[in-house]
N, CA, C and O atoms as a printed pandas DataFrame, in Angstrom:
     atom_number atom_name residue_name chain_id  residue_number  x_coord  y_coord  z_coord
0              1         N          MET        A               1   44.982  153.006 -108.484
1              2        CA          MET        A               1   45.052  152.505 -109.987
2              3         C          MET        A               1   46.308  151.942 -110.098
3              4         O          MET        A               1   47.182  152.704 -109.683
4              5         N          ALA        A               2   46.690  150.940 -110.487
5              6        CA          ALA        A               2   47.711  150.613 -110.574
6              7         C          ALA        A               2   48.325  150.778 -112.335
7              8         O          ALA        A               2   47.567  150.553 -113.279
8              9         N          ASP        A               3   49.514  151.121 -112.495
9             10        CA          ASP        A               3   50.047  151.440 -113.557
10            11         C          ASP        A               3   50.337  150.457 -114.670
11            12         O          ASP        A               3   50.426  149.311 -114.228
12            13         N          ARG        A               4   50.513  150.552 -115.982
13            14        CA          ARG        A               4   50.275  149.509 -116.812
14            15         C          ARG        A               4   51.123  149.656 -117.891
15            16         O          ARG        A               4   51.428  150.805 -118.210
16            17         N          PHE        A               5   51.608  148.631 -118.578
17            18        CA          PHE        A               5   52.782  148.682 -119.593
18            19         C          PHE        A               5   52.007  149.353 -120.986
19            20         O          PHE        A               5   50.823  149.677 -121.080
20            21         N          LEU        A               6   52.723  149.416 -121.678
21            22        CA          LEU        A               6   51.993  150.324 -122.740
22            23         C          LEU        A               6   53.280  149.903 -124.020
23            24         O          LEU        A               6   54.436  150.326 -123.982
24            25         N          SER        A               7   52.740  149.032 -125.038
25            26        CA          SER        A               7   53.685  148.382 -126.358
26            27         C          SER        A               7   53.757  150.373 -127.137
27            28         O          SER        A               7   53.033  151.365 -127.055
28            29         N          VAL        A               8   55.042  150.028 -127.807
29            30        CA          VAL        A               8   55.381  151.292 -128.376
30            31         C          VAL        A               8   53.752  151.405 -129.485
31            32         O          VAL        A               8   53.111  152.410 -129.790
32            33         N          LYS        A               9   53.545  150.153 -129.798
33            34        CA          LYS        A               9   51.964  150.396 -131.034
34            35         C          LYS        A               9   50.925  151.156 -130.109
35            36         O          LYS        A               9   50.389  152.198 -130.485
36            37         N          GLN        A              10   50.715  150.673 -129.085
37            38        CA          GLN        A              10   49.669  151.182 -128.105
38            39         C          GLN        A              10   50.304  153.172 -127.771
39            40         O          GLN        A              10   49.644  154.186 -127.545
40            41         N          VAL        A              11   51.241  153.032 -127.851
41            42        CA          VAL        A              11   51.674  154.998 -127.540
42            43         C          VAL        A              11   51.288  155.281 -128.808
43            44         O          VAL        A              11   50.430  156.161 -128.878
44            45         N          VAL        A              12   51.758  154.675 -130.125
45            46        CA          VAL        A              12   51.790  155.593 -131.115
46            47         C          VAL        A              12   50.285  155.656 -131.269
47            48         O          VAL        A              12   49.699  156.732 -131.395
48            49         N          ASP        A              13   49.743  154.623 -131.257
49            50        CA          ASP        A              13   47.747  154.814 -131.267
50            51         C          ASP        A              13   47.236  155.780 -130.269
51            52         O          ASP        A              13   46.280  156.512 -130.528
52            53         N          LYS        A              14   47.739  155.793 -129.343
53            54        CA          LYS        A              14   47.073  157.081 -128.143
54            55         C          LYS        A              14   47.489  157.821 -128.092
55            56         O          LYS        A              14   46.816  158.584 -127.400
56            57         N          VAL        A              15   48.816  158.503 -128.590
57            58        CA          VAL        A              15   49.385  159.765 -128.998
58            59         C          VAL        A              15   49.606  160.386 -129.968
59            60         O          VAL        A              15   50.454  161.271 -130.082
60            61         N          CYS        A              16   48.307  159.696 -131.397
61            62        CA          CYS        A              16   48.644  159.909 -132.707
62            63         C          CYS        A              16   49.944  160.485 -133.053
63            64         O          CYS        A              16   49.706  161.445 -133.786
64            65         N          LEU        A              17   51.440  160.335 -132.844
65            66        CA          LEU        A              17   52.393  160.762 -133.861
66            67         C          LEU        A              17   52.988  158.976 -134.037
67            68         O          LEU        A              17   52.880  158.010 -133.282
68            69         N          SER        A              18   53.653  159.158 -135.456
69            70        CA          SER        A              18   54.113  158.341 -135.863
70            71         C          SER        A              18   55.355  157.709 -134.921
71            72         O          SER        A              18   55.971  158.312 -134.043
72            73         N          LYS        A              19   55.521  156.469 -135.310
73            74        CA          LYS        A              19   56.864  155.544 -134.360
74            75         C          LYS        A              19   58.478  156.960 -134.410
75            76         O          LYS        A              19   59.136  157.430 -133.481
76            77         N          THR        A              20   58.541  157.151 -135.636
77            78        CA          THR        A              20   59.827  157.941 -135.625
78            79         C          THR        A              20   59.597  159.146 -135.368
79            80         O          THR        A              20   60.637  159.713 -135.031
80            81         N          GLU        A              21   58.385  160.049 -135.369
81            82        CA          GLU        A              21   58.176  160.872 -134.584
82            83         C          GLU        A              21   58.559  160.828 -132.760
83            84         O          GLU        A              21   59.325  161.532 -132.102
84            85         N          LEU        A              22   57.718  159.761 -132.380
85            86        CA          LEU        A              22   58.143  159.647 -131.306
86            87         C          LEU        A              22   59.224  159.107 -130.307
87            88         O          LEU        A              22   59.261  159.062 -129.078
88            89         N          TYR        A              23   60.259  158.639 -131.486
89            90        CA          TYR        A              23   61.391  157.957 -130.960
90            91         C          TYR        A              23   62.391  159.466 -131.122
91            92         O          TYR        A              23   63.347  159.694 -130.380
92            93         N          ASP        A              24   61.992  160.289 -132.109
93            94        CA          ASP        A              24   63.005  161.974 -132.300
94            95         C          ASP        A              24   62.633  162.337 -130.677
95            96         O          ASP        A              24   63.380  162.246 -129.703
96            97         N          ARG        A              25   61.126  162.809 -130.734
97            98        CA          ARG        A              25   60.954  163.439 -129.077
98            99         C          ARG        A              25   61.549  162.497 -127.706
99           100         O          ARG        A              25   61.545  163.054 -126.609
100          101         N          ILE        A              26   61.915  161.458 -127.787
101          102        CA          ILE        A              26   62.107  160.681 -126.645
102          103         C          ILE        A              26   63.852  161.110 -126.582
103          104         O          ILE        A              26   64.495  161.380 -125.567
104          105         N          SER        A              27   64.364  161.067 -128.071
105          106        CA          SER        A              27   65.735  161.589 -128.033
106          107         C          SER        A              27   65.981  163.336 -127.714
107          108         O          SER        A              27   66.968  163.732 -127.094
108          109         N          ALA        A              28   65.172  164.037 -128.119
109          110        CA          ALA        A              28   64.938  165.090 -127.363
110          111         C          ALA        A              28   64.708  165.621 -126.591
111          112         O          ALA        A              28   64.782  166.849 -126.595
112          113         N          GLY        A              29   64.240  164.760 -125.354
113          114        CA          GLY        A              29   64.080  164.622 -123.796
114          115         C          GLY        A              29   62.374  165.214 -124.077
115          116         O          GLY        A              29   61.663  165.100 -123.078
116          117         N          THR        A              30   61.959  165.581 -124.834
117          118        CA          THR        A              30   60.480  165.893 -125.005
118          119         C          THR        A              30   59.314  165.009 -124.616
119          120         O          THR        A              30   58.168  165.452 -124.547
120          121         N          PHE        A              31   59.643  163.703 -124.355
121          122        CA          PHE        A              31   59.095  162.487 -124.414
122          123         C          PHE        A              31   59.005  161.292 -123.210
123          124         O          PHE        A              31   59.922  160.477 -123.308
124          125         N          PRO        A              32   58.372  161.127 -122.458
125          126        CA          PRO        A              32   59.188  159.823 -121.776
126          127         C          PRO        A              32   59.479  158.800 -122.500
127          128         O          PRO        A              32   58.926  158.393 -123.521
128          129         N          ARG        A              33   60.922  158.147 -121.586
129          130        CA          ARG        A              33   61.320  157.318 -122.183
130          131         C          ARG        A              33   60.865  155.916 -121.984
131          132         O          ARG        A              33   59.909  155.623 -121.266
132          133         N          SER        A              34   61.568  155.083 -122.631
133          134        CA          SER        A              34   60.663  153.659 -123.238
134          135         C          SER        A              34   61.499  152.921 -122.128
135          136         O          SER        A              34   62.643  153.351 -121.981
136          137         N          ILE        A              35   61.129  151.938 -121.369
137          138        CA          ILE        A              35   61.804  151.024 -120.308
138          139         C          ILE        A              35   62.260  149.781 -120.701
139          140         O          ILE        A              35   61.306  149.021 -120.532
140          141         N          PRO        A              36   63.258  149.125 -121.159
141          142        CA          PRO        A              36   63.473  147.793 -121.702
142          143         C          PRO        A              36   63.213  146.923 -120.504
143          144         O          PRO        A              36   63.504  147.149 -119.329
144          145         N          LEU        A              37   62.302  145.356 -121.298
145          146        CA          LEU        A              37   61.972  144.560 -120.930
146          147         C          LEU        A              37   62.887  143.639 -121.210
147          148         O          LEU        A              37   63.276  142.914 -120.294
148          149         N          GLY        A              38   63.572  143.440 -122.940
149          150        CA          GLY        A              38   64.040  142.515 -122.756
150          151         C          GLY        A              38   64.670  142.937 -123.866
151          152         O          GLY        A              38   64.591  144.151 -124.053
152          153         N          PRO        A              39   65.242  142.345 -124.622
153          154        CA          PRO        A              39   66.655  142.675 -125.897
154          155         C          PRO        A              39   66.003  143.411 -126.992
155          156         O          PRO        A              39   66.572  144.189 -127.758
156          157         N          ARG        A              40   64.666  143.071 -126.993
157          158        CA          ARG        A              40   64.082  143.112 -128.126
158          159         C          ARG        A              40   62.663  144.062 -127.974
159          160         O          ARG        A              40   62.189  144.637 -128.954
160          161         N          LYS        A              41   62.193  144.126 -126.929
161          162        CA          LYS        A              41   60.846  144.537 -126.236
162          163         C          LYS        A              41   61.802  145.933 -125.297
163          164         O          LYS        A              41   62.860  146.077 -124.685
164          165         N          VAL        A              42   60.618  146.710 -125.695
165          166        CA          VAL        A              42   60.086  148.091 -124.670
166          167         C          VAL        A              42   58.798  148.493 -124.764
167          168         O          VAL        A              42   58.036  148.601 -125.724
168          169         N          VAL        A              43   58.633  148.785 -123.085
169          170        CA          VAL        A              43   57.333  149.269 -123.193
170          171         C          VAL        A              43   57.176  150.917 -122.044
171          172         O          VAL        A              43   57.982  151.254 -121.177
172          173         N          PHE        A              44   56.128  151.517 -122.371
173          174        CA          PHE        A              44   56.009  152.823 -121.553
174          175         C          PHE        A              44   54.795  152.533 -120.549
175          176         O          PHE        A              44   53.797  151.814 -120.595
176          177         N          LEU        A              45   55.408  153.526 -119.518
177          178        CA          LEU        A              45   54.697  153.692 -118.276
178          179         C          LEU        A              45   53.024  154.440 -118.945
179          180         O          LEU        A              45   53.016  155.410 -119.702
180          181         N          GLN        A              46   51.982  153.860 -118.547
181          182        CA          GLN        A              46   50.773  154.861 -118.862
182          183         C          GLN        A              46   50.845  156.155 -118.314
183          184         O          GLN        A              46   50.904  157.234 -118.903
184          185         N          SER        A              47   50.830  155.846 -116.802
185          186        CA          SER        A              47   50.728  156.942 -116.246
186          187         C          SER        A              47   51.916  158.332 -116.881
187          188         O          SER        A              47   51.610  159.524 -116.900
188          189         N          GLN        A              48   53.080  157.831 -117.283
189          190        CA          GLN        A              48   53.418  159.286 -117.773
190          191         C          GLN        A              48   52.942  159.597 -119.311
191          192         O          GLN        A              48   52.598  160.679 -119.788
192          193         N          VAL        A              49   53.012  158.588 -119.805
193          194        CA          VAL        A              49   52.091  158.980 -121.699
194          195         C          VAL        A              49   50.977  159.284 -121.144
195          196         O          VAL        A              49   50.366  159.642 -122.151
196          197         N          GLU        A              50   50.209  159.418 -120.247
197          198        CA          GLU        A              50   48.819  159.847 -119.713
198          199         C          GLU        A              50   49.222  161.694 -119.569
199          200         O          GLU        A              50   48.647  162.718 -119.937
200          201         N          ALA        A              51   50.667  161.358 -118.742
201          202        CA          ALA        A              51   50.813  162.762 -118.229
202          203         C          ALA        A              51   51.526  163.552 -119.116
203          204         O          ALA        A              51   51.121  164.711 -119.032
204          205         N          TRP        A              52   52.292  163.442 -119.819
205          206        CA          TRP        A              52   52.698  164.147 -120.972
206          207         C          TRP        A              52   51.357  164.599 -122.436
207          208         O          TRP        A              52   51.372  165.525 -123.247
208          209         N          MET        A              53   50.463  163.595 -122.248
209          210        CA          MET        A              53   49.455  164.060 -123.141
210          211         C          MET        A              53   48.703  164.942 -122.480
211          212         O          MET        A              53   48.023  165.658 -123.215
212          213         N          HIS        A              54   48.560  165.201 -120.840
213          214        CA          HIS        A              54   47.681  166.619 -120.391
214          215         C          HIS        A              54   48.816  167.805 -120.251
215          216         O          HIS        A              54   48.267  168.907 -120.235
216          217         N          ALA        A              55   50.116  167.872 -120.156
217          218        CA          ALA        A              55   50.847  168.811 -120.252
218          219         C          ALA        A              55   50.566  169.498 -121.723
219          220         O          ALA        A              55   50.335  170.692 -121.917
220          221         N          GLN        A              56   50.631  168.589 -122.587
221          222        CA          GLN        A              56   50.592  168.903 -124.311
222          223         C          GLN        A              56   49.174  169.725 -124.632
223          224         O          GLN        A              56   49.082  170.570 -125.522
224          225         N          VAL        A              57   47.897  169.252 -123.589
225          226        CA          VAL        A              57   47.035  170.266 -123.537
226          227         C          VAL        A              57   47.036  171.436 -122.393
227          228         O          VAL        A              57   46.181  172.296 -122.606
228          229         N          GLU        A              58   47.696  171.600 -121.418
229          230        CA          GLU        A              58   47.665  172.486 -120.897
230          231         C          GLU        A              58   48.762  173.704 -121.375
231          232         O          GLU        A              58   48.765  174.897 -121.070
232          233         N          ALA        A              59   49.616  172.990 -122.175
233          234        CA          ALA        A              59   50.653  173.776 -123.194
234          235         C          ALA        A              59   49.865  174.502 -124.234
235          236         O          ALA        A              59   50.120  175.597 -124.736
236          237         N          ALA        A              60   49.188  173.960 -124.392
237          238        CA          ALA        A              60   48.466  174.500 -125.975
238          239         C          ALA        A              60   47.410  175.638 -125.259
239          240         O          ALA        A              60   46.848  176.551 -125.864
240          241         N          GLY        A              61   47.305  175.346 -123.881
241          242        CA          GLY        A              61   46.167  176.986 -123.393
242          243         C          GLY        A              61   44.772  177.021 -124.475
243          244         O          GLY        A              61   43.978  176.089 -124.597
244          245         N          THR        A              62   44.722  178.045 -125.047
245          246        CA          THR        A              62   43.873  178.608 -125.801
246          247         C          THR        A              62   44.098  178.684 -127.379
247          248         O          THR        A              62   43.541  179.397 -128.213
248          249         N          ALA        A              63   45.145  177.669 -127.525
249          250        CA          ALA        A              63   45.516  177.305 -128.949
250          251         C          ALA        A              63   44.271  177.220 -129.639
251          252         O          ALA        A              63   43.973  177.968 -130.570
252          253         N          PRO        A              64   43.380  176.115 -129.089
253          254        CA          PRO        A              64   41.983  175.852 -130.137
254          255         C          PRO        A              64   41.311  177.022 -130.490
255          256         O          PRO        A              64   40.807  177.333 -131.569
256          257         N          LEU        A              65   41.386  177.762 -129.203
257          258        CA          LEU        A              65   40.157  179.040 -129.967
258          259         C          LEU        A              65   40.927  180.020 -130.736
259          260         O          LEU        A              65   40.187  180.785 -131.354
260          261         N          ALA        A              66   42.571  180.310 -130.946
261          262        CA          ALA        A              66   43.115  181.098 -131.833
262          263         C          ALA        A              66   43.003  180.249 -132.681
263          264         O          ALA        A              66   42.980  180.911 -133.718
264          265         N          ARG        A              67   42.894  178.962 -133.018
265          266        CA          ARG        A              67   42.965  178.827 -134.349
266          267         C          ARG        A              67   40.974  178.605 -134.927
267          268         O          ARG        A              67   40.652  178.514 -136.112
268          269         N          SER        A              68   40.560  178.589 -134.446
269          270        CA          SER        A              68   39.108  178.874 -134.511
270          271         C          SER        A              68   38.972  179.985 -135.239
271          272         O          SER        A              68   38.443  179.990 -136.351
272          273         N          GLU        A              69   39.513  181.158 -134.571
273          274        CA          GLU        A              69   39.293  182.507 -135.224
274          275         C          GLU        A              69   40.098  182.956 -136.090
275          276         O          GLU        A              69   39.764  183.917 -136.782
276          277         N          LYS        A              70   41.327  182.353 -136.232
277          278        CA          LYS        A              70   42.302  182.116 -137.653
278          279         C          LYS        A              70   40.947  181.373 -138.732
279          280         O          LYS        A              70   40.401  182.081 -139.578
280          281         N          ALA        A              71   40.708  180.487 -138.616
281          282        CA          ALA        A              71   40.095  179.986 -139.744
282          283         C          ALA        A              71   39.025  181.034 -139.856
283          284         O          ALA        A              71   38.845  181.404 -141.016
284          285         N          ARG        A              72   38.076  181.753 -138.721
285          286        CA          ARG        A              72   36.618  182.712 -139.384
286          287         C          ARG        A              72   37.200  183.617 -140.080
287          288         O          ARG        A              72   36.629  183.875 -141.140
288          289         N          ARG        A              73   38.591  184.465 -139.748
289          290        CA          ARG        A              73   39.091  185.237 -140.703
290          291         C          ARG        A              73   39.367  184.771 -141.805
291          292         O          ARG        A              73   38.874  185.342 -142.778
292          293         N          ALA        A              74   40.218  183.616 -142.022
293          294        CA          ALA        A              74   39.999  183.746 -143.249
294          295         C          ALA        A              74   39.279  182.825 -144.335
295          296         O          ALA        A              74   39.815  182.692 -145.436
296          297         N          VAL        A              75   38.124  182.213 -144.056
297          298        CA          VAL        A              75   36.965  182.126 -144.191
298          299         C          VAL        A              75   36.166  183.779 -144.861
299          300         O          VAL        A              75   35.606  183.963 -145.941
300          301         N          ALA        A              76   36.372  184.575 -143.925
301          302        CA          ALA        A              76   35.919  186.178 -144.504
302          303         C          ALA        A              76   36.915  186.229 -145.093
303          304         O          ALA        A              76   36.405  185.594 -146.015
304          305         N          ALA        A              77   37.833  186.386 -145.416
305          306        CA          ALA        A              77   38.793  187.201 -146.361
306          307         C          ALA        A              77   38.130  186.029 -147.880
307          308         O          ALA        A              77   37.653  186.634 -148.841
308          309         N          ARG        A              78   38.161  184.832 -147.925
309          310        CA          ARG        A              78   37.343  184.116 -148.907
310          311         C          ARG        A              78   36.120  185.122 -149.162
311          312         O          ARG        A              78   35.867  185.930 -150.055
312          313         N          ARG        A              79   35.674  184.846 -148.355
313          314        CA          ARG        A              79   33.985  185.996 -148.862
314          315         C          ARG        A              79   34.521  187.273 -149.589
315          316         O          ARG        A              79   34.186  187.696 -150.696
316          317         N          ASP        A              80   35.264  187.694 -148.870
317          318        CA          ASP        A              80   35.177  189.383 -149.281
318          319         C          ASP        A              80   36.163  189.342 -151.045
319          320         O          ASP        A              80   36.079  190.235 -151.888
320          321         N          ARG        A              81   36.880  188.264 -151.157
321          322        CA          ARG        A              81   37.549  188.119 -152.393
322          323         C          ARG        A              81   36.512  187.675 -153.604
323          324         O          ARG        A              81   36.591  187.788 -154.827
324          325         N          LYS        A              82   35.552  187.148 -152.767
325          326        CA          LYS        A              82   34.438  186.171 -154.266
326          327         C          LYS        A              82   33.831  187.224 -154.182
327          328         O          LYS        A              82   33.668  187.567 -155.353
328          329         N          GLY        A              83   33.204  188.271 -153.268
329          330        CA          GLY        A              83   32.279  189.753 -153.590
330          331         C          GLY        A              83   33.011  190.438 -154.321
331          332         O          GLY        A              83   32.392  191.074 -155.174
332          333         N          THR        A              84   34.496  190.600 -154.316
333          334        CA          THR        A              84   34.865  192.130 -155.168
334          335         C          THR        A              84   35.609  191.296 -156.359
335          336         O          THR        A              84   36.302  192.103 -156.979
336          337         N          ALA        A              85   35.682  190.506 -156.693
337          338        CA          ALA        A              85   36.356  189.502 -157.859
338          339         C          ALA        A              85   35.432  190.074 -159.446
339          340         O          ALA        A              85   34.209  190.128 -159.571
340          341         N          PRO        A              86   36.013  190.276 -160.027
341          342        CA          PRO        A              86   35.238  190.738 -161.224
342          343         C          PRO        A              86   34.467  190.064 -162.127
343          344         O          PRO        A              86   35.070  189.421 -162.986
344          345         N          GLN        A              87   32.933  190.060 -162.136
345          346        CA          GLN        A              87   32.142  188.974 -162.687
346          347         C          GLN        A              87   32.443  189.015 -164.083
347          348         O          GLN        A              87   32.566  190.121 -164.609
348          349         N          ILE        A              88   32.636  187.558 -165.035
349          350        CA          ILE        A              88   33.107  187.322 -166.101
350          351         C          ILE        A              88   31.535  186.782 -166.980
351          352         O          ILE        A              88   31.575  186.436 -168.160
């Protein structure tokens, strides 16, 4: 499969980050660097952006499961508080 260029807008839409956050991560070295095509145009390689996305999923590991367990505990705690609160 041939690689494609993605504009900044396409990358922002694809990875659900703001443009500011995107450039902060590029500066920090945690996001693929852009490729300048001209004095005012930069693009990203689709394969690099998708590899970054996959790495984020891999790094999360079981985080979605941990979050859902945490949410269940929070809901149970609210139910417990409601059940023990004095009735007025």
